PDB file of C-alpha atoms and ligand atoms in Angstrom:
ATOM      1  CA  MET A 161      91.595  69.936  83.243  1.00 86.00           C
ATOM      2  CA  ASP A 162      91.791  72.528  80.467  1.00 96.00           C
ATOM      3  CA  TRP A 163      88.632  74.481  81.265  1.00 98.00           C
ATOM      4  CA  LYS A 164      89.311  77.253  78.770  1.00 98.00           C
ATOM      5  CA  SER A 165      88.810  74.916  75.800  1.00 98.00           C
ATOM      6  CA  LYS A 166      85.398  73.929  77.199  1.00 98.00           C
ATOM      7  CA  ILE A 167      84.025  77.491  77.142  1.00 98.00           C
ATOM      8  CA  ASP A 168      81.514  78.251  74.381  1.00 98.00           C
ATOM      9  CA  MET A 169      82.941  81.578  73.196  1.00 98.00           C
ATOM     10  CA  THR A 170      79.669  82.446  71.427  1.00 98.00           C
ATOM     11  CA  ARG A 171      77.737  82.396  74.733  1.00 98.00           C
ATOM     12  CA  LEU A 172      79.977  84.385  77.043  1.00 98.00           C
ATOM     13  CA  PRO A 173      78.455  86.532  79.764  1.00 98.00           C
ATOM     14  CA  LYS A 174      78.951  90.218  79.013  1.00 98.00           C
ATOM     15  CA  HIS A 175      79.458  91.092  82.666  1.00 99.00           C
ATOM     16  CA  VAL A 176      80.991  89.055  85.496  1.00 99.00           C
ATOM     17  CA  ALA A 177      80.953  90.378  89.065  1.00 99.00           C
ATOM     18  CA  VAL A 178      83.352  89.095  91.708  1.00 99.00           C
ATOM     19  CA  ILE A 179      83.324  89.254  95.508  1.00 99.00           C
ATOM     20  CA  MET A 180      86.996  88.835  96.318  1.00 98.00           C
ATOM     21  CA  ASP A 181      86.731  87.274  99.768  1.00 99.00           C
ATOM     22  CA  GLY A 182      88.936  85.243 102.102  1.00 99.00           C
ATOM     23  CA  ASN A 183      92.202  87.209 102.184  1.00 99.00           C
ATOM     24  CA  GLY A 184      92.258  87.270 105.991  1.00 98.00           C
ATOM     25  CA  ARG A 185      91.611  83.555 106.439  1.00 99.00           C
ATOM     26  CA  TRP A 186      94.160  82.730 103.734  1.00 99.00           C
ATOM     27  CA  ALA A 187      96.784  84.751 105.630  1.00 98.00           C
ATOM     28  CA  LYS A 188      95.863  83.107 108.935  1.00 98.00           C
ATOM     29  CA  GLU A 189      96.283  79.650 107.384  1.00 98.00           C
ATOM     30  CA  HIS A 190      99.741  80.726 106.241  1.00 98.00           C
ATOM     31  CA  GLY A 191     100.585  82.047 109.712  1.00 98.00           C
ATOM     32  CA  ARG A 192     100.804  85.627 108.449  1.00 98.00           C
ATOM     33  CA  PRO A 193      98.998  88.912 109.293  1.00 98.00           C
ATOM     34  CA  ARG A 194      95.721  89.674 107.464  1.00 98.00           C
ATOM     35  CA  VAL A 195      97.371  92.465 105.498  1.00 98.00           C
ATOM     36  CA  PHE A 196      99.674  89.901 103.882  1.00 98.00           C
ATOM     37  CA  GLY A 197      96.538  88.211 102.571  1.00 98.00           C
ATOM     38  CA  HIS A 198      95.326  91.438 100.987  1.00 98.00           C
ATOM     39  CA  ARG A 199      98.684  91.951  99.290  1.00 98.00           C
ATOM     40  CA  SER A 200      98.638  88.373  98.036  1.00 98.00           C
ATOM     41  CA  GLY A 201      95.214  88.971  96.505  1.00 98.00           C
ATOM     42  CA  VAL A 202      96.587  91.401  93.926  1.00 98.00           C
ATOM     43  CA  LYS A 203      97.906  88.558  91.776  1.00 98.00           C
ATOM     44  CA  ALA A 204      94.419  87.055  91.609  1.00 98.00           C
ATOM     45  CA  VAL A 205      93.056  90.420  90.452  1.00 98.00           C
ATOM     46  CA  ARG A 206      95.633  90.545  87.678  1.00 98.00           C
ATOM     47  CA  GLU A 207      94.897  86.973  86.559  1.00 98.00           C
ATOM     48  CA  THR A 208      91.155  87.621  86.545  1.00 98.00           C
ATOM     49  CA  ALA A 209      91.504  90.827  84.546  1.00 98.00           C
ATOM     50  CA  GLU A 210      93.825  89.256  81.984  1.00 98.00           C
ATOM     51  CA  ALA A 211      91.803  86.054  81.609  1.00 98.00           C
ATOM     52  CA  ALA A 212      88.529  87.937  81.219  1.00 98.00           C
ATOM     53  CA  ALA A 213      89.908  90.428  78.699  1.00 98.00           C
ATOM     54  CA  GLU A 214      91.610  87.698  76.701  1.00 98.00           C
ATOM     55  CA  ILE A 215      88.445  85.687  76.076  1.00 98.00           C
ATOM     56  CA  GLY A 216      86.251  88.703  75.403  1.00 98.00           C
ATOM     57  CA  ILE A 217      84.249  89.501  78.538  1.00 98.00           C
ATOM     58  CA  GLU A 218      83.118  93.138  78.283  1.00 98.00           C
ATOM     59  CA  TYR A 219      82.789  94.050  81.970  1.00 99.00           C
ATOM     60  CA  VAL A 220      84.291  92.708  85.174  1.00 98.00           C
ATOM     61  CA  THR A 221      83.255  94.301  88.468  1.00 99.00           C
ATOM     62  CA  LEU A 222      85.402  93.577  91.501  1.00 98.00           C
ATOM     63  CA  TYR A 223      84.161  94.200  95.046  1.00 98.00           C
ATOM     64  CA  ALA A 224      87.232  95.688  96.693  1.00 98.00           C
ATOM     65  CA  PHE A 225      85.905  97.626  99.700  1.00 98.00           C
ATOM     66  CA  SER A 226      82.419  97.873 101.164  1.00 98.00           C
ATOM     67  CA  THR A 227      81.026 100.724 103.254  1.00 98.00           C
ATOM     68  CA  GLU A 228      80.884  98.184 106.104  1.00 98.00           C
ATOM     69  CA  ASN A 229      84.620  97.504 105.791  1.00 98.00           C
ATOM     70  CA  TRP A 230      85.317 100.892 107.477  1.00 98.00           C
ATOM     71  CA  ASN A 231      84.354  99.096 110.705  1.00 98.00           C
ATOM     72  CA  ARG A 232      87.510  96.966 110.610  1.00 98.00           C
ATOM     73  CA  PRO A 233      90.519  97.809 112.821  1.00 98.00           C
ATOM     74  CA  LYS A 234      92.089 101.097 111.749  1.00 98.00           C
ATOM     75  CA  TYR A 235      95.429  99.545 110.830  1.00 98.00           C
ATOM     76  CA  GLU A 236      93.724  97.131 108.437  1.00 98.00           C
ATOM     77  CA  VAL A 237      91.673  99.892 106.788  1.00 98.00           C
ATOM     78  CA  ASP A 238      94.798 102.043 106.443  1.00 98.00           C
ATOM     79  CA  ALA A 239      96.731  99.137 104.941  1.00 98.00           C
ATOM     80  CA  LEU A 240      93.929  98.465 102.438  1.00 98.00           C
ATOM     81  CA  MET A 241      93.887 102.110 101.349  1.00 98.00           C
ATOM     82  CA  THR A 242      97.676 102.190 101.001  1.00 98.00           C
ATOM     83  CA  LEU A 243      97.530  98.963  98.990  1.00 98.00           C
ATOM     84  CA  LEU A 244      94.896 100.482  96.757  1.00 98.00           C
ATOM     85  CA  VAL A 245      97.086 103.483  95.974  1.00 97.00           C
ATOM     86  CA  SER A 246     100.211 101.432  95.266  1.00 98.00           C
ATOM     87  CA  THR A 247      98.332  98.834  93.220  1.00 98.00           C
ATOM     88  CA  LEU A 248      96.591 101.422  91.056  1.00 98.00           C
ATOM     89  CA  ARG A 249      99.927 103.067  90.387  1.00 97.00           C
ATOM     90  CA  LYS A 250     101.678  99.795  89.551  1.00 97.00           C
ATOM     91  CA  GLU A 251      98.929  98.151  87.550  1.00 97.00           C
ATOM     92  CA  ILE A 252      98.140 100.967  85.090  1.00 98.00           C
ATOM     93  CA  ARG A 253     100.718  99.319  82.885  1.00 97.00           C
ATOM     94  CA  THR A 254      98.965  95.913  83.088  1.00 97.00           C
ATOM     95  CA  LEU A 255      95.673  97.602  82.238  1.00 98.00           C
ATOM     96  CA  ASN A 256      97.120  99.400  79.240  1.00 98.00           C
ATOM     97  CA  ASP A 257      99.016  96.313  78.026  1.00 98.00           C
ATOM     98  CA  ASN A 258      95.696  94.450  78.027  1.00 98.00           C
ATOM     99  CA  ASN A 259      93.653  97.335  76.599  1.00 98.00           C
ATOM    100  CA  ILE A 260      91.484  97.455  79.749  1.00 98.00           C
ATOM    101  CA  LYS A 261      89.607 100.573  80.762  1.00 98.00           C
ATOM    102  CA  LEU A 262      89.304 101.187  84.507  1.00 98.00           C
ATOM    103  CA  GLY A 263      86.119 102.431  86.129  1.00 98.00           C
ATOM    104  CA  ALA A 264      84.735 102.579  89.655  1.00 98.00           C
ATOM    105  CA  ILE A 265      81.409 102.468  91.483  1.00 98.00           C
ATOM    106  CA  GLY A 266      80.655 103.453  95.057  1.00 98.00           C
ATOM    107  CA  ASN A 267      80.836 106.551  97.209  1.00 98.00           C
ATOM    108  CA  LEU A 268      84.149 107.542  95.643  1.00 98.00           C
ATOM    109  CA  THR A 269      84.405 111.145  96.783  1.00 98.00           C
ATOM    110  CA  GLU A 270      84.340 109.929 100.403  1.00 98.00           C
ATOM    111  CA  LEU A 271      87.494 107.846  99.902  1.00 98.00           C
ATOM    112  CA  PRO A 272      90.699 109.214 101.470  1.00 98.00           C
ATOM    113  CA  LYS A 273      91.951 112.071  99.236  1.00 98.00           C
ATOM    114  CA  LYS A 274      95.063 110.195  98.147  1.00 98.00           C
ATOM    115  CA  CYS A 275      93.076 107.145  97.025  1.00 98.00           C
ATOM    116  CA  TYR A 276      90.533 109.239  95.193  1.00 98.00           C
ATOM    117  CA  LYS A 277      93.252 111.140  93.357  1.00 98.00           C
ATOM    118  CA  GLU A 278      95.107 107.957  92.372  1.00 98.00           C
ATOM    119  CA  LEU A 279      91.863 106.350  91.226  1.00 98.00           C
ATOM    120  CA  ILE A 280      90.870 109.289  89.026  1.00 98.00           C
ATOM    121  CA  GLU A 281      94.346 109.332  87.557  1.00 98.00           C
ATOM    122  CA  ALA A 282      94.239 105.607  86.721  1.00 98.00           C
ATOM    123  CA  ILE A 283      90.775 105.988  85.200  1.00 98.00           C
ATOM    124  CA  ASP A 284      92.046 108.874  83.095  1.00 98.00           C
ATOM    125  CA  LYS A 285      95.178 107.042  81.956  1.00 98.00           C
ATOM    126  CA  THR A 286      93.158 104.041  80.741  1.00 98.00           C
ATOM    127  CA  LYS A 287      90.148 105.858  79.308  1.00 98.00           C
ATOM    128  CA  HIS A 288      90.981 105.133  75.666  1.00 98.00           C
ATOM    129  CA  ASN A 289      91.185 101.364  76.165  1.00 98.00           C
ATOM    130  CA  THR A 290      88.422  99.408  74.470  1.00 98.00           C
ATOM    131  CA  ARG A 291      88.791  95.660  75.014  1.00 98.00           C
ATOM    132  CA  MET A 292      87.203  95.414  78.447  1.00 98.00           C
ATOM    133  CA  THR A 293      86.059  97.620  81.323  1.00 98.00           C
ATOM    134  CA  MET A 294      87.137  96.706  84.832  1.00 98.00           C
ATOM    135  CA  LEU A 295      85.008  98.338  87.506  1.00 98.00           C
ATOM    136  CA  LEU A 296      86.246  98.536  91.076  1.00 98.00           C
ATOM    137  CA  ALA A 297      83.525  98.691  93.709  1.00 98.00           C
ATOM    138  CA  LEU A 298      85.078 100.977  96.317  1.00 98.00           C
ATOM    139  CA  ASN A 299      83.389 102.320  99.402  1.00 98.00           C
ATOM    140  CA  TYR A 300      80.430 100.580  97.814  1.00 98.00           C
ATOM    141  CA  SER A 301      77.101  99.485  99.254  1.00 98.00           C
ATOM    142  CA  GLY A 302      74.121  98.261  97.272  1.00 99.00           C
ATOM    143  CA  ARG A 303      71.673  99.919  99.645  1.00 98.00           C
ATOM    144  CA  TRP A 304      73.577 103.196  99.455  1.00 98.00           C
ATOM    145  CA  GLU A 305      73.445 103.036  95.659  1.00 98.00           C
ATOM    146  CA  ILE A 306      69.692 102.354  95.625  1.00 99.00           C
ATOM    147  CA  THR A 307      68.930 105.035  98.214  1.00 98.00           C
ATOM    148  CA  ASN A 308      70.971 107.501  96.177  1.00 98.00           C
ATOM    149  CA  ALA A 309      69.064 106.567  93.033  1.00 98.00           C
ATOM    150  CA  VAL A 310      65.759 107.102  94.879  1.00 98.00           C
ATOM    151  CA  LYS A 311      66.912 110.597  95.839  1.00 98.00           C
ATOM    152  CA  LYS A 312      67.830 111.415  92.227  1.00 98.00           C
ATOM    153  CA  VAL A 313      64.526 110.087  90.899  1.00 98.00           C
ATOM    154  CA  ALA A 314      62.609 111.992  93.581  1.00 98.00           C
ATOM    155  CA  SER A 315      64.243 115.246  92.565  1.00 98.00           C
ATOM    156  CA  GLU A 316      63.410 114.550  88.897  1.00 98.00           C
ATOM    157  CA  VAL A 317      59.774 114.132  89.921  1.00 98.00           C
ATOM    158  CA  LYS A 318      59.911 117.294  92.022  1.00 98.00           C
ATOM    159  CA  ALA A 319      61.382 119.238  89.120  1.00 98.00           C
ATOM    160  CA  GLY A 320      58.544 118.010  86.919  1.00 98.00           C
ATOM    161  CA  ASN A 321      60.861 116.119  84.543  1.00 98.00           C
ATOM    162  CA  ILE A 322      58.967 112.832  84.901  1.00 98.00           C
ATOM    163  CA  ASP A 323      55.524 111.697  85.966  1.00 98.00           C
ATOM    164  CA  ILE A 324      55.528 109.199  88.865  1.00 98.00           C
ATOM    165  CA  ASN A 325      53.573 106.720  86.722  1.00 98.00           C
ATOM    166  CA  ASP A 326      56.282 106.723  84.067  1.00 98.00           C
ATOM    167  CA  ILE A 327      58.990 105.478  86.450  1.00 98.00           C
ATOM    168  CA  ASP A 328      59.898 101.922  85.467  1.00 98.00           C
ATOM    169  CA  ASP A 329      62.849  99.520  85.928  1.00 98.00           C
ATOM    170  CA  ASP A 330      64.812 101.022  83.049  1.00 98.00           C
ATOM    171  CA  TYR A 331      64.324 104.589  84.200  1.00 98.00           C
ATOM    172  CA  PHE A 332      65.313 103.701  87.747  1.00 98.00           C
ATOM    173  CA  ALA A 333      68.407 101.746  86.653  1.00 98.00           C
ATOM    174  CA  LYS A 334      69.672 104.825  84.786  1.00 98.00           C
ATOM    175  CA  HIS A 335      70.109 106.485  88.183  1.00 98.00           C
ATOM    176  CA  LEU A 336      72.385 103.785  89.556  1.00 98.00           C
ATOM    177  CA  ASN A 337      76.196 103.912  89.416  1.00 98.00           C
ATOM    178  CA  THR A 338      76.021 101.161  86.789  1.00 98.00           C
ATOM    179  CA  LYS A 339      73.910 103.104  84.289  1.00 98.00           C
ATOM    180  CA  ASN A 340      74.489 101.882  80.713  1.00 96.00           C
ATOM    181  CA  ILE A 341      76.255  98.750  81.991  1.00 98.00           C
ATOM    182  CA  PRO A 342      74.412  95.428  81.544  1.00 98.00           C
ATOM    183  CA  ASP A 343      73.510  93.514  84.722  1.00 98.00           C
ATOM    184  CA  PRO A 344      76.037  90.799  85.565  1.00 99.00           C
ATOM    185  CA  GLU A 345      74.991  87.378  84.287  1.00 99.00           C
ATOM    186  CA  LEU A 346      77.435  85.704  86.682  1.00 99.00           C
ATOM    187  CA  LEU A 347      78.611  86.485  90.224  1.00 99.00           C
ATOM    188  CA  ILE A 348      81.625  84.663  91.631  1.00 99.00           C
ATOM    189  CA  ARG A 349      82.343  84.759  95.376  1.00 99.00           C
ATOM    190  CA  THR A 350      85.396  83.076  96.823  1.00 99.00           C
ATOM    191  CA  SER A 351      86.026  81.977 100.443  1.00 98.00           C
ATOM    192  CA  GLY A 352      83.043  79.625 100.829  1.00 98.00           C
ATOM    193  CA  GLU A 353      80.614  82.270 102.131  1.00 98.00           C
ATOM    194  CA  SER A 354      77.227  82.114 100.434  1.00 98.00           C
ATOM    195  CA  ARG A 355      76.003  85.669 100.790  1.00 98.00           C
ATOM    196  CA  VAL A 356      75.830  88.903  98.843  1.00 98.00           C
ATOM    197  CA  SER A 357      77.188  91.284 101.528  1.00 99.00           C
ATOM    198  CA  ASN A 358      75.473  94.383 100.149  1.00 99.00           C
ATOM    199  CA  PHE A 359      76.877  94.022  96.625  1.00 99.00           C
ATOM    200  CA  LEU A 360      74.917  95.100  93.512  1.00 99.00           C
ATOM    201  CA  LEU A 361      71.529  94.438  95.127  1.00 99.00           C
ATOM    202  CA  TRP A 362      69.484  95.770  92.220  1.00 99.00           C
ATOM    203  CA  GLN A 363      71.676  94.393  89.454  1.00 99.00           C
ATOM    204  CA  LEU A 364      71.847  90.806  90.781  1.00 98.00           C
ATOM    205  CA  ALA A 365      68.086  90.190  90.335  1.00 98.00           C
ATOM    206  CA  TYR A 366      68.636  87.365  87.808  1.00 98.00           C
ATOM    207  CA  THR A 367      72.348  86.711  88.156  1.00 98.00           C
ATOM    208  CA  GLU A 368      73.724  83.159  88.441  1.00 98.00           C
ATOM    209  CA  PHE A 369      75.812  82.711  91.609  1.00 98.00           C
ATOM    210  CA  ALA A 370      79.022  80.699  91.887  1.00 98.00           C
ATOM    211  CA  PHE A 371      80.289  80.262  95.438  1.00 98.00           C
ATOM    212  CA  LEU A 372      83.814  78.857  95.363  1.00 98.00           C
ATOM    213  CA  PRO A 373      85.379  77.048  98.344  1.00 98.00           C
ATOM    214  CA  ILE A 374      88.793  78.698  97.888  1.00 98.00           C
ATOM    215  CA  TYR A 375      90.274  81.891  99.291  1.00 99.00           C
ATOM    216  CA  TRP A 376      90.767  84.860  96.979  1.00 99.00           C
ATOM    217  CA  PRO A 377      94.618  84.805  96.958  1.00 99.00           C
ATOM    218  CA  ASP A 378      94.408  81.248  95.508  1.00 99.00           C
ATOM    219  CA  PHE A 379      92.022  82.238  92.692  1.00 99.00           C
ATOM    220  CA  ARG A 380      93.556  81.628  89.256  1.00 98.00           C
ATOM    221  CA  ARG A 381      92.552  81.665  85.600  1.00 98.00           C
ATOM    222  CA  GLU A 382      91.417  78.043  85.709  1.00 98.00           C
ATOM    223  CA  HIS A 383      88.900  78.858  88.473  1.00 98.00           C
ATOM    224  CA  PHE A 384      87.570  81.670  86.338  1.00 98.00           C
ATOM    225  CA  TYR A 385      87.286  79.457  83.264  1.00 98.00           C
ATOM    226  CA  LYS A 386      85.611  76.652  85.224  1.00 98.00           C
ATOM    227  CA  SER A 387      83.070  79.108  86.647  1.00 98.00           C
ATOM    228  CA  LEU A 388      82.215  80.157  83.083  1.00 98.00           C
ATOM    229  CA  VAL A 389      81.772  76.522  81.999  1.00 98.00           C
ATOM    230  CA  ASP A 390      79.488  75.858  85.001  1.00 98.00           C
ATOM    231  CA  PHE A 391      77.552  79.017  84.169  1.00 98.00           C
ATOM    232  CA  GLN A 392      77.039  77.878  80.579  1.00 98.00           C
ATOM    233  CA  ASN A 393      75.677  74.528  81.771  1.00 98.00           C
ATOM    234  CA  ARG A 394      72.850  76.194  83.695  1.00 98.00           C
ATOM    235  CA  GLU A 395      69.379  76.882  82.390  1.00 98.00           C
ATOM    236  CA  ARG A 396      68.384  80.505  82.900  1.00 98.00           C
ATOM    237  CA  ARG A 397      64.609  80.547  82.921  1.00 98.00           C
ATOM    238  CA  PHE A 398      63.710  84.109  83.992  1.00 98.00           C
ATOM    239  CA  GLY A 399      60.431  82.888  85.417  1.00 98.00           C
ATOM    240  CA  LYS A 400      59.457  80.779  82.414  1.00 98.00           C
ATOM    241  CA  THR A 401      59.187  76.984  82.264  1.00 98.00           C
ATOM    242  CA  SER A 402      61.987  74.812  80.987  1.00 97.00           C
ATOM    243  CA  GLU A 403      59.891  73.836  77.937  1.00 98.00           C
ATOM    244  CA  GLN A 404      59.542  77.470  76.934  1.00 98.00           C
ATOM    245  CA  ILE A 405      63.296  77.907  76.906  1.00 93.00           C
ATOM    246  CA  THR A 406      64.162  74.881  74.745  1.00 84.00           C
TER     247      THR A 406
HETATM  248  C1  IPE B 680      88.348  90.248 101.328  1.00 78.63           C
HETATM  249  O1  IPE B 680      88.976  89.424 102.255  1.00 78.63           O
HETATM  250  C2  IPE B 680      88.966  91.634 101.254  1.00 78.63           C
HETATM  251  C3  IPE B 680      88.122  92.698 101.781  1.00 78.63           C
HETATM  252  C4  IPE B 680      86.939  92.572 102.312  1.00 78.63           C
HETATM  253  C5  IPE B 680      88.664  94.048 101.709  1.00 78.63           C
HETATM  254  P1  IPE B 680      88.672  89.518 103.797  1.00 78.63           P
HETATM  255  O2  IPE B 680      89.568  90.535 104.401  1.00 78.63           O
HETATM  256  O3  IPE B 680      87.219  89.735 104.025  1.00 78.63           O
HETATM  257  O4  IPE B 680      89.086  88.091 104.324  1.00 78.63           O
HETATM  258  P2  IPE B 680      88.280  87.169 105.328  1.00 78.63           P
HETATM  259  O5  IPE B 680      86.890  87.035 104.777  1.00 78.63           O
HETATM  260  O6  IPE B 680      88.296  87.851 106.650  1.00 78.63           O
HETATM  261  O7  IPE B 680      89.006  85.876 105.332  1.00 78.63           O
HETATM  262  C1  IPE B 681      82.624  91.573 101.148  1.00 78.63           C
HETATM  263  O1  IPE B 681      83.447  90.849 101.988  1.00 78.63           O
HETATM  264  C2  IPE B 681      83.293  92.852 100.747  1.00 78.63           C
HETATM  265  C3  IPE B 681      84.449  92.697  99.872  1.00 78.63           C
HETATM  266  C4  IPE B 681      84.902  91.599  99.353  1.00 78.63           C
HETATM  267  C5  IPE B 681      85.120  93.928  99.560  1.00 78.63           C
HETATM  268  P1  IPE B 681      83.335  90.926 103.574  1.00 78.63           P
HETATM  269  O2  IPE B 681      84.371  90.034 104.117  1.00 78.63           O
HETATM  270  O3  IPE B 681      83.374  92.343 104.002  1.00 78.63           O
HETATM  271  O4  IPE B 681      81.865  90.366 103.829  1.00 78.63           O
HETATM  272  P2  IPE B 681      81.217  89.740 105.133  1.00 78.63           P
HETATM  273  O5  IPE B 681      81.404  90.716 106.232  1.00 78.63           O
HETATM  274  O6  IPE B 681      81.904  88.449 105.412  1.00 78.63           O
HETATM  275  O7  IPE B 681      79.790  89.527 104.750  1.00 78.63           O
HETATM  276 MG1   MG B 682      85.622  88.536 104.232  1.00 78.63          MG
END
């Protein structure tokens, strides 16, 4: 099926978030170590970035490493960090060829020094690109992000910059890592798990979820396109009745 031709290009989501899950199980099924699965997932990242940029999505956020992922065996964490460094270095070219700006959310300064340095460099080398922004969620946790925002808002109150009664959704959201970025309209999670795993807890309030029964290393453009078609066939009611929408 040619899913791309079925997408209504006038009703694209501005922001698609992706939980790239299932690398370990994919590797196990292929009789290989988990790390092989992570390496094989890079191609899916490239395909997603290219497909999204090509059709005109403005933001893609990829969940690459959660704060909970530090609890994995040390060799796996080390391999993921090494992969991050080598991938950032290699893929700057892909990003520039596709006019994609790189960004990141999460507790970035607590990443290993080498990763942080490579990340900042990649962000800098792609900062003039305008077609799409690709955000990597690294050392990210939704609860961490919200708690951090609460601290920032509290200090604004303490400094007398805002009255408690004037704090609203918009004001609060400006203190998140995603300030000035629209909430994702669509979240895709691969691997068959139907959970959020501490991703974008605030931003997903009205997001449509697509849980795909395939592992991340098998994710290709067609899966991305089909998810967009499915998304466009849904009715987003935001609390209203169906009659009010149509
Ligand atoms: C996603 O794949 C990658 C990261 C979380 C870094 P997993 O490594 O979680 O693979 P599974 O879910 O164990 O199969
Ligand atoms: C979520 O996947 C985090 C990333 C994809 C980076 P996990 O594999 O860590 O999530 P759980 O533990 O299955 O919920
Ligand atoms: Mg997983």
